[in-house]
Short mmCIF file of C-alpha atoms in Angstrom, two decimals:
data_model
loop_
_atom_site.label_atom_id
_atom_site.label_comp_id
_atom_site.label_asym_id
_atom_site.label_seq_id
_atom_site.Cartn_x
_atom_site.Cartn_y
_atom_site.Cartn_z
CA MET U 11 -27.68 71.23 -15.41
CA PRO U 12 -30.46 71.03 -18.04
CA GLN U 13 -28.02 72.57 -20.50
CA THR U 14 -25.46 69.89 -19.70
CA ALA U 15 -28.05 67.13 -20.21
CA GLU U 16 -29.05 68.70 -23.51
CA VAL U 17 -25.44 68.80 -24.66
CA ALA U 18 -24.96 65.20 -23.58
CA GLY U 19 -28.05 64.20 -25.52
CA LEU U 20 -26.78 65.96 -28.64
CA GLU U 21 -23.39 64.33 -28.29
CA LYS U 22 -25.06 60.96 -27.95
CA ARG U 23 -27.16 61.54 -31.05
CA LEU U 24 -24.04 62.65 -32.90
CA PHE U 25 -22.27 59.49 -31.77
CA LEU U 26 -25.16 57.33 -32.97
CA LYS U 27 -25.25 59.14 -36.31
CA GLU U 28 -21.54 58.54 -36.71
CA ARG U 29 -22.08 54.85 -36.12
CA GLU U 30 -24.94 54.81 -38.61
CA LEU U 31 -22.73 56.61 -41.11
CA GLY U 32 -20.03 54.02 -40.50
CA ALA U 33 -22.55 51.26 -41.15
CA LEU U 34 -23.63 52.88 -44.41
CA LEU U 35 -20.01 53.31 -45.43
CA GLU U 36 -19.24 49.63 -44.91
CA ILE U 37 -22.26 48.52 -46.92
CA THR U 38 -21.64 50.95 -49.79
CA GLN U 39 -17.95 50.00 -49.96
CA ALA U 40 -18.93 46.35 -50.25
CA ILE U 41 -21.37 47.21 -53.05
CA THR U 42 -18.88 49.32 -55.01
CA GLN U 43 -16.22 46.61 -54.72
CA ASP U 44 -18.43 44.14 -56.62
CA SER U 45 -18.61 41.75 -53.68
CA ALA U 46 -20.28 38.37 -54.11
CA GLU U 47 -23.81 37.90 -52.82
CA ALA U 48 -22.68 35.83 -49.83
CA ASP U 49 -20.13 38.53 -48.96
CA LEU U 50 -22.83 41.21 -48.98
CA TYR U 51 -24.87 39.26 -46.46
CA LYS U 52 -21.81 38.76 -44.24
CA ILE U 53 -20.92 42.45 -44.35
CA TYR U 54 -24.51 43.34 -43.48
CA GLN U 55 -24.35 40.94 -40.52
CA PHE U 56 -21.00 42.23 -39.26
CA THR U 57 -22.17 45.82 -39.67
CA LEU U 58 -25.25 45.26 -37.50
CA ILE U 59 -23.20 43.44 -34.90
CA GLY U 60 -20.16 45.71 -34.86
CA GLN U 61 -21.62 49.13 -35.58
CA LEU U 62 -25.14 48.89 -34.21
CA GLY U 63 -24.57 46.49 -31.34
CA VAL U 64 -27.06 43.78 -32.38
CA ARG U 65 -26.32 40.54 -30.50
CA ARG U 66 -28.79 38.18 -32.13
CA LEU U 67 -29.98 38.36 -35.72
CA ALA U 68 -32.00 36.46 -38.32
CA LEU U 69 -32.69 37.77 -41.82
CA TYR U 70 -35.31 36.16 -44.04
CA VAL U 71 -35.53 37.21 -47.71
CA LEU U 72 -38.41 36.52 -50.10
CA GLU U 73 -37.11 34.16 -52.80
CA GLU U 74 -38.92 31.60 -54.94
CA GLY U 75 -42.23 32.17 -53.19
CA ALA U 76 -41.01 31.87 -49.58
CA PHE U 77 -39.12 33.88 -46.97
CA GLN U 78 -35.84 31.97 -46.70
CA LEU U 79 -33.26 32.29 -43.93
CA LYS U 80 -30.18 34.13 -45.23
CA ILE U 81 -28.45 35.29 -42.01
CA ASN U 82 -28.52 33.31 -38.79
CA PHE U 83 -26.36 34.75 -36.00
CA SER U 84 -26.41 33.48 -32.42
CA THR U 85 -29.75 31.67 -32.78
CA ALA U 86 -31.01 28.10 -32.63
CA LEU U 87 -32.76 28.32 -36.01
CA PRO U 88 -32.26 25.49 -38.52
CA PRO U 89 -30.59 26.54 -41.81
CA ASP U 90 -33.73 25.74 -43.81
CA ALA U 91 -36.07 27.83 -41.66
CA ARG U 92 -38.65 29.75 -43.65
CA PHE U 93 -42.00 31.52 -43.59
CA THR U 94 -44.74 31.48 -46.17
CA PRO U 95 -46.13 34.75 -47.55
CA ALA U 96 -49.46 33.88 -45.90
CA GLU U 97 -47.76 33.74 -42.49
CA VAL U 98 -45.87 36.98 -43.08
CA ALA U 99 -49.04 38.80 -44.13
CA ARG U 100 -50.14 38.99 -40.47
CA PHE U 101 -46.75 40.17 -39.16
CA CYS U 102 -46.35 43.78 -38.00
CA PRO U 103 -48.71 45.55 -40.45
CA ASP U 104 -47.72 48.99 -39.11
CA GLY U 105 -43.94 48.61 -39.02
CA PRO U 106 -41.49 47.16 -36.45
CA CYS U 107 -43.18 45.34 -33.59
CA PRO U 108 -42.32 43.12 -30.58
CA VAL U 109 -41.87 39.48 -31.55
CA ARG U 110 -43.82 38.30 -28.52
CA GLU U 111 -47.00 39.63 -30.15
CA LEU U 112 -46.64 37.27 -33.11
CA GLY U 113 -47.16 33.96 -31.30
CA LEU U 114 -44.15 32.23 -32.85
CA GLY U 115 -43.45 29.94 -29.91
CA PRO U 116 -39.82 28.96 -29.22
CA THR U 117 -38.68 30.70 -32.42
CA GLY U 118 -40.02 34.03 -31.23
CA GLN U 119 -38.50 33.73 -27.76
CA GLN U 120 -35.02 34.26 -29.17
CA PHE U 121 -35.82 37.76 -30.45
CA GLU U 122 -37.16 41.06 -29.25
CA LEU U 123 -38.15 42.91 -32.40
CA LEU U 124 -39.22 42.18 -35.95
CA VAL U 125 -38.48 44.79 -38.61
CA PRO U 126 -40.39 44.13 -41.86
CA VAL U 127 -38.51 45.49 -44.87
CA ARG U 128 -40.94 46.78 -47.47
CA GLN U 129 -40.45 47.84 -51.05
CA ARG U 130 -43.44 49.53 -52.66
CA GLU U 131 -45.59 48.48 -49.72
CA VAL U 132 -44.74 44.80 -50.21
CA VAL U 133 -42.71 42.95 -47.58
CA GLN U 134 -39.49 41.65 -49.16
CA ALA U 135 -37.54 40.71 -46.03
CA LEU U 136 -37.88 40.11 -42.29
CA VAL U 137 -35.19 41.24 -39.83
CA PHE U 138 -35.48 39.57 -36.42
CA VAL U 139 -33.23 41.21 -33.81
CA GLY U 140 -32.50 40.40 -30.19
CA THR U 141 -30.65 42.08 -27.30
CA MET U 142 -30.05 45.34 -29.10
CA GLN U 143 -28.33 48.17 -27.30
CA GLY U 144 -30.80 50.49 -25.67
CA ASP U 145 -29.71 53.29 -27.93
CA TYR U 146 -31.01 51.36 -30.89
CA ALA U 147 -34.46 50.50 -29.64
CA SER U 148 -35.92 53.82 -30.83
CA ARG U 149 -38.20 54.12 -33.85
CA GLU U 150 -35.60 56.32 -35.56
CA ALA U 151 -32.93 53.66 -35.13
CA LEU U 152 -35.26 50.92 -36.37
CA ALA U 153 -36.11 53.03 -39.41
CA PHE U 154 -32.39 53.23 -40.12
CA LEU U 155 -32.15 49.44 -39.78
CA GLU U 156 -34.93 49.11 -42.35
CA THR U 157 -33.10 51.53 -44.68
CA LEU U 158 -29.88 49.57 -44.31
CA SER U 159 -31.75 46.35 -45.10
CA ASN U 160 -33.31 47.91 -48.20
CA ILE U 161 -29.87 48.92 -49.40
CA LEU U 162 -28.72 45.33 -48.95
CA LEU U 163 -31.71 43.92 -50.86
CA GLY U 164 -31.18 46.41 -53.68
CA ALA U 165 -27.49 45.52 -53.88
CA VAL U 166 -28.25 41.78 -53.98
CA ALA U 167 -30.92 42.31 -56.67
CA ASN U 168 -28.52 44.41 -58.77
CA LEU U 169 -25.78 41.84 -58.33
CA ARG U 170 -28.05 39.04 -59.52
CA LEU U 171 -29.19 41.13 -62.46
CA ALA U 172 -25.57 41.82 -63.39
CA HIS U 173 -24.78 38.11 -63.19
CA GLN U 174 -27.81 37.30 -65.33
CA ARG U 175 -26.69 39.84 -67.91
CA GLU U 176 -23.16 38.47 -67.85
CA THR U 177 -24.45 34.92 -68.26
CA LEU U 178 -26.72 36.03 -71.09
CA LEU U 179 -23.88 37.86 -72.83
CA MET U 180 -21.63 34.83 -72.48
CA ALA U 181 -24.37 32.59 -73.86
CA GLU U 182 -24.95 34.99 -76.74
CA ALA U 183 -21.23 35.14 -77.45
CA ALA U 184 -21.03 31.35 -77.42
CA GLY U 185 -24.10 31.16 -79.65
CA HIS U 186 -22.61 33.66 -82.11
CA ARG U 187 -19.36 31.73 -82.17
CA GLU U 188 -21.26 28.49 -82.73
CA ILE U 189 -23.14 30.10 -85.61
CA GLU U 190 -19.90 31.42 -87.09
CA ILE U 191 -18.40 27.94 -86.98
CA ALA U 192 -21.52 26.43 -88.56
CA GLN U 193 -21.45 29.08 -91.29
CA GLN U 194 -17.82 28.31 -92.00
CA VAL U 195 -18.59 24.59 -92.13
CA GLN U 196 -21.50 25.22 -94.47
CA GLN U 197 -19.43 27.41 -96.79
CA LEU U 198 -16.81 24.69 -96.97
CA LEU U 199 -19.49 22.20 -98.01
CA PHE U 200 -20.44 24.20 -101.09
CA PRO U 201 -18.18 23.80 -104.13
CA GLN U 202 -15.89 26.81 -104.45
CA LYS U 203 -15.99 26.69 -108.24
CA LEU U 204 -18.42 25.06 -110.65
CA PRO U 205 -16.96 23.16 -113.62
CA ASN U 206 -18.25 25.29 -116.51
CA ASN U 207 -16.62 24.17 -119.75
CA ALA U 208 -17.23 23.57 -123.44
CA HIS U 209 -19.71 20.79 -122.69
CA TYR U 210 -22.06 22.29 -120.11
CA ALA U 211 -22.82 25.39 -118.07
CA LEU U 212 -23.64 25.35 -114.35
CA HIS U 213 -24.81 27.96 -111.87
CA ALA U 214 -25.97 27.81 -108.24
CA THR U 215 -27.76 30.32 -106.02
CA TYR U 216 -28.17 29.99 -102.26
CA GLN U 217 -30.11 32.38 -100.03
CA PRO U 218 -30.39 31.21 -96.38
CA HIS U 219 -33.52 32.01 -94.41
CA THR U 220 -31.57 32.07 -91.12
CA GLU U 221 -27.91 32.62 -90.32
CA VAL U 222 -27.25 28.93 -90.85
CA GLY U 223 -29.60 27.22 -93.26
CA GLY U 224 -30.31 23.58 -94.00
CA ASP U 225 -29.84 23.53 -97.78
CA TYR U 226 -26.93 21.97 -99.63
CA TYR U 227 -25.81 21.62 -103.23
CA ASP U 228 -22.82 19.96 -104.82
CA VAL U 229 -21.28 19.37 -108.24
CA VAL U 230 -18.57 16.74 -108.74
CA GLU U 231 -16.75 15.77 -111.92
CA ILE U 232 -16.53 11.98 -111.55
CA ASP U 233 -14.34 11.65 -114.64
CA GLN U 234 -13.89 13.41 -117.96
CA TYR U 235 -17.33 12.29 -119.14
CA ARG U 236 -19.55 12.07 -116.10
CA LEU U 237 -20.79 14.82 -113.81
CA LEU U 238 -22.74 14.48 -110.54
CA VAL U 239 -25.14 17.17 -109.37
CA CYS U 240 -26.88 17.16 -106.01
CA VAL U 241 -29.37 19.38 -104.20
CA ALA U 242 -30.48 18.50 -100.66
CA ASP U 243 -32.43 19.91 -97.73
CA VAL U 244 -31.88 18.73 -94.15
CA SER U 245 -34.65 18.87 -91.57
CA GLY U 246 -34.07 21.60 -89.02
CA LYS U 247 -31.70 24.55 -89.10
CA GLY U 248 -28.58 25.83 -87.42
CA VAL U 249 -25.60 23.91 -86.15
CA PRO U 250 -27.20 20.40 -85.95
CA ALA U 251 -28.37 20.69 -89.56
CA SER U 252 -24.94 21.87 -90.65
CA LEU U 253 -23.24 18.93 -88.93
CA LEU U 254 -25.63 16.39 -90.45
CA MET U 255 -25.11 17.89 -93.89
CA SER U 256 -21.33 17.68 -93.47
CA ASN U 257 -21.73 13.96 -92.77
CA PHE U 258 -23.85 13.66 -95.90
CA GLN U 259 -21.24 15.41 -98.05
CA ALA U 260 -18.35 13.40 -96.63
CA GLY U 261 -20.24 10.17 -97.30
CA LEU U 262 -21.15 11.25 -100.82
CA ARG U 263 -17.59 12.19 -101.75
CA THR U 264 -16.23 8.93 -100.29
CA LEU U 265 -18.72 6.81 -102.24
CA LEU U 266 -17.93 8.63 -105.47
CA ARG U 267 -14.22 7.96 -105.01
CA GLN U 268 -15.09 4.29 -104.56
CA GLN U 269 -16.89 4.34 -107.92
CA ALA U 270 -20.16 3.21 -106.34
CA ASN U 271 -23.16 3.30 -108.64
CA LEU U 272 -26.01 5.70 -107.94
CA ALA U 273 -28.32 3.15 -106.28
CA THR U 274 -25.58 1.96 -103.93
CA THR U 275 -24.59 5.54 -103.15
CA VAL U 276 -28.13 6.45 -102.12
CA ARG U 277 -28.56 3.33 -99.98
CA GLU U 278 -25.25 3.91 -98.19
CA LEU U 279 -26.04 7.58 -97.59
CA ASN U 280 -29.39 6.60 -96.08
CA TYR U 281 -27.71 4.12 -93.72
CA LEU U 282 -25.07 6.72 -92.74
CA LEU U 283 -27.71 9.34 -91.90
CA PHE U 284 -29.89 6.88 -89.99
CA ARG U 285 -26.92 5.73 -87.93
CA ASN U 286 -25.92 9.31 -87.09
CA SER U 287 -29.38 10.69 -86.27
CA GLY U 288 -31.27 7.60 -85.10
CA GLY U 289 -34.15 8.42 -87.43
CA GLU U 290 -34.87 11.74 -85.71
CA LYS U 291 -33.63 13.84 -88.63
CA PHE U 292 -33.86 13.33 -92.36
CA ILE U 293 -32.64 14.75 -95.64
CA THR U 294 -34.51 15.15 -98.88
CA ALA U 295 -32.12 14.98 -101.81
CA PHE U 296 -31.89 14.88 -105.58
CA LEU U 297 -28.79 13.18 -106.97
CA ALA U 298 -28.09 12.82 -110.69
CA ILE U 299 -25.20 11.74 -112.89
CA TYR U 300 -25.00 13.11 -116.43
CA ASP U 301 -22.91 11.21 -118.98
CA ARG U 302 -22.15 13.38 -121.99
CA ARG U 303 -21.15 10.36 -124.08
CA THR U 304 -24.66 8.93 -123.95
CA GLN U 305 -26.49 12.21 -123.19
CA VAL U 306 -28.34 10.31 -120.45
CA LEU U 307 -29.16 11.62 -116.98
CA GLU U 308 -29.35 8.94 -114.31
CA TYR U 309 -31.06 10.22 -111.15
CA VAL U 310 -32.66 9.44 -107.79
CA ASN U 311 -35.18 11.75 -106.16
CA ALA U 312 -35.23 10.99 -102.41
CA GLY U 313 -38.37 12.76 -101.23
CA HIS U 314 -37.23 16.05 -102.77
CA ASN U 315 -39.05 18.65 -104.87
CA ASP U 316 -39.23 17.32 -108.43
CA PRO U 317 -36.50 18.97 -110.50
CA LEU U 318 -37.50 20.18 -113.97
CA LEU U 319 -35.88 19.00 -117.18
CA LEU U 320 -36.60 21.27 -120.14
CA PRO U 321 -35.46 19.87 -123.50
CA ASP U 322 -34.87 22.21 -126.42
CA CYS U 323 -37.97 20.78 -128.04
CA GLY U 324 -40.97 19.22 -126.39
CA PRO U 325 -42.65 19.48 -123.00
CA PRO U 326 -40.81 19.75 -119.65
CA HIS U 327 -40.33 16.64 -117.53
CA LEU U 328 -40.69 16.27 -113.77
CA LEU U 329 -37.97 14.06 -112.34
CA HIS U 330 -39.77 12.17 -109.58
CA ASP U 331 -38.39 8.60 -109.73
CA GLY U 332 -36.44 7.59 -106.66
CA THR U 333 -37.28 6.77 -103.05
CA ILE U 334 -38.38 8.23 -99.73
CA MET U 335 -36.39 10.83 -97.81
CA LEU U 336 -33.07 9.65 -96.40
CA GLY U 337 -32.33 8.90 -92.76
CA ILE U 338 -35.72 7.93 -91.34
CA MET U 339 -35.39 4.16 -91.90
CA GLU U 340 -32.36 1.89 -91.68
CA GLU U 341 -33.14 0.37 -95.07
CA LEU U 342 -34.93 2.09 -97.92
CA PRO U 343 -38.18 0.24 -98.63
CA MET U 344 -38.06 1.07 -102.33
CA LEU U 345 -35.57 2.59 -104.75
CA ARG U 346 -35.98 3.32 -108.42
CA VAL U 347 -33.23 4.93 -110.49
CA GLY U 348 -34.74 7.23 -113.12
CA LEU U 349 -33.37 7.82 -116.60
CA ALA U 350 -33.83 10.84 -118.84
CA THR U 351 -32.17 12.02 -122.03
CA MET U 352 -30.44 15.40 -122.10
CA PRO U 353 -29.51 16.35 -125.65
CA PRO U 354 -27.78 19.68 -126.38
CA ARG U 355 -29.59 22.85 -125.21
CA SER U 356 -31.45 20.87 -122.50
CA LEU U 357 -31.81 22.54 -119.09
CA LEU U 358 -31.93 20.75 -115.72
CA PHE U 359 -33.23 22.92 -112.89
CA ALA U 360 -33.14 21.60 -109.28
CA TYR U 361 -34.21 23.60 -106.25
CA THR U 362 -35.37 23.46 -102.64
CA ASP U 363 -38.87 24.15 -101.34
CA GLY U 364 -38.06 27.69 -100.25
CA LEU U 365 -38.54 28.67 -103.90
CA THR U 366 -42.08 27.30 -104.11
CA GLU U 367 -43.44 27.92 -100.58
CA VAL U 368 -44.09 31.60 -101.19
CA PHE U 369 -47.61 33.03 -100.83
CA ASN U 370 -49.41 36.09 -102.16
CA ALA U 371 -52.10 38.17 -100.48
CA GLN U 372 -54.77 35.62 -101.43
CA GLN U 373 -52.70 32.86 -99.76
CA GLU U 374 -52.02 31.28 -103.15
CA GLU U 375 -48.72 29.44 -103.38
CA PHE U 376 -46.13 30.29 -106.02
CA GLY U 377 -45.57 26.56 -106.24
CA GLU U 378 -44.20 24.32 -108.93
CA ALA U 379 -46.47 25.94 -111.50
CA GLY U 380 -44.96 29.36 -110.81
CA VAL U 381 -41.44 27.99 -111.16
CA LEU U 382 -42.33 26.29 -114.44
CA ARG U 383 -43.88 29.47 -115.87
CA ALA U 384 -40.80 31.52 -115.01
CA LEU U 385 -38.45 28.88 -116.40
CA THR U 386 -40.36 28.47 -119.65
CA ARG U 387 -40.42 32.21 -120.18
CA ASN U 388 -36.71 32.75 -119.41
CA ARG U 389 -35.04 29.40 -120.02
CA TYR U 390 -32.52 30.68 -122.60
CA LEU U 391 -31.18 33.45 -120.39
CA PRO U 392 -27.64 33.02 -119.10
CA LEU U 393 -27.98 30.93 -115.95
CA PRO U 394 -27.10 33.75 -113.49
CA GLY U 395 -29.76 35.90 -115.14
CA LEU U 396 -32.25 33.03 -115.03
CA HIS U 397 -31.78 32.65 -111.28
CA GLN U 398 -32.09 36.40 -110.73
CA GLU U 399 -35.32 36.40 -112.70
CA LEU U 400 -36.74 33.62 -110.56
CA LEU U 401 -35.85 35.53 -107.39
CA ARG U 402 -37.48 38.63 -108.82
CA CYS U 403 -40.65 36.65 -109.57
CA ILE U 404 -41.03 35.34 -106.05
CA HIS U 405 -40.20 38.78 -104.60
CA GLU U 406 -43.07 40.26 -106.57
CA PHE U 407 -45.40 37.36 -105.79
CA SER U 408 -44.77 37.19 -102.05
CA THR U 409 -46.53 39.41 -99.53
CA GLU U 410 -43.31 39.23 -97.48
CA GLY U 411 -41.06 40.58 -100.22
CA ASP U 412 -37.60 39.05 -99.84
CA ARG U 413 -38.33 37.56 -96.39
CA PHE U 414 -38.85 33.94 -97.32
CA ALA U 415 -40.18 31.20 -95.05
CA ASP U 416 -37.27 28.89 -95.87
CA ASP U 417 -33.86 28.73 -97.53
CA VAL U 418 -33.84 29.16 -101.30
CA THR U 419 -31.39 27.07 -103.32
CA MET U 420 -31.25 26.72 -107.11
CA LEU U 421 -28.88 24.65 -109.21
CA SER U 422 -29.00 24.69 -113.02
CA LEU U 423 -27.21 22.52 -115.57
CA ARG U 424 -27.41 23.40 -119.27
CA VAL U 425 -25.96 21.09 -121.89
CA LYS U 426 -24.19 22.96 -124.68
#
């Protein structure tokens, strides 16, 4: 008879282990099938009910600083039921315990046992169970319940992490695509070919600080005698800067086709930018028209770095006449069109502030003086060589080497 009881006990344990194995199988299958988070909780619930014989169940999971109700089966709990970490700190410090010991009032009367689920000694979930089968009231069975719950929590955490990674990858992909589009837009803004001819030579260099910079240059042959050159710098970087600059270019080209004079062109561009950005963004710009019949350069400097005009003989000139930056006010408060003569062998050099805002180890700025020294020393070089020499100078001067703090744009016009 004792032998028969022992065999029966072993068979019962084997039966219970089979049911536990079945429960593990259901959970792991749900995990490997990439189930949604809500599905994982449902499978966990059905597993406890169907495989382990639990007849009443509530699962609270620690999220956003509180233990929130995730599973509510055959109870009278409201959907928004929760516990604070301070409340949970006094629950069952030594493992599963009877709910009646916790003093939870009507809430506790629905359940028999509380199984705290710990990860690294910290409670991450609470499993309240009621009317369990007698076979599953043992410490061994409750330990298995805790293990099963830990598997669930790990699966949910991994699923959320995977979703976060997927969202991040999608955002990165969208960001890369947005940058690619902005780069394409920016490349379309730059002239594909500069009008070098028997009358003048032109060269431009552009080195962006980021993937999409805020600098812009343009050269437009208005007619057979007149040539417009423009260098500009929009506040900000990236896609918004690229879009604002495209508006600027479109407005400029339209005004030139309408034969607007330089003062009108600048005023209309200012109004266009202000209307599009509401005064929150601005553009500094240098616009000039050279007429080879009169050898006169007509220009407006709108808050930009002063371009340098180096005649063949005599001192260099800073071209500073103009107005404030464009786009911050609906109407420009002042506007002065500057005039300068450009006889043969004169050099006009316009640039953005990335060329001057370079610092050495003593925190001295390369500045306008550094640009002027390099230009004076190398002004008769072919224009591509002149630009390369300027880049070499700031590389040597800067403590950051070729990592500049801003975009670097240079545009040179030499009268032949």
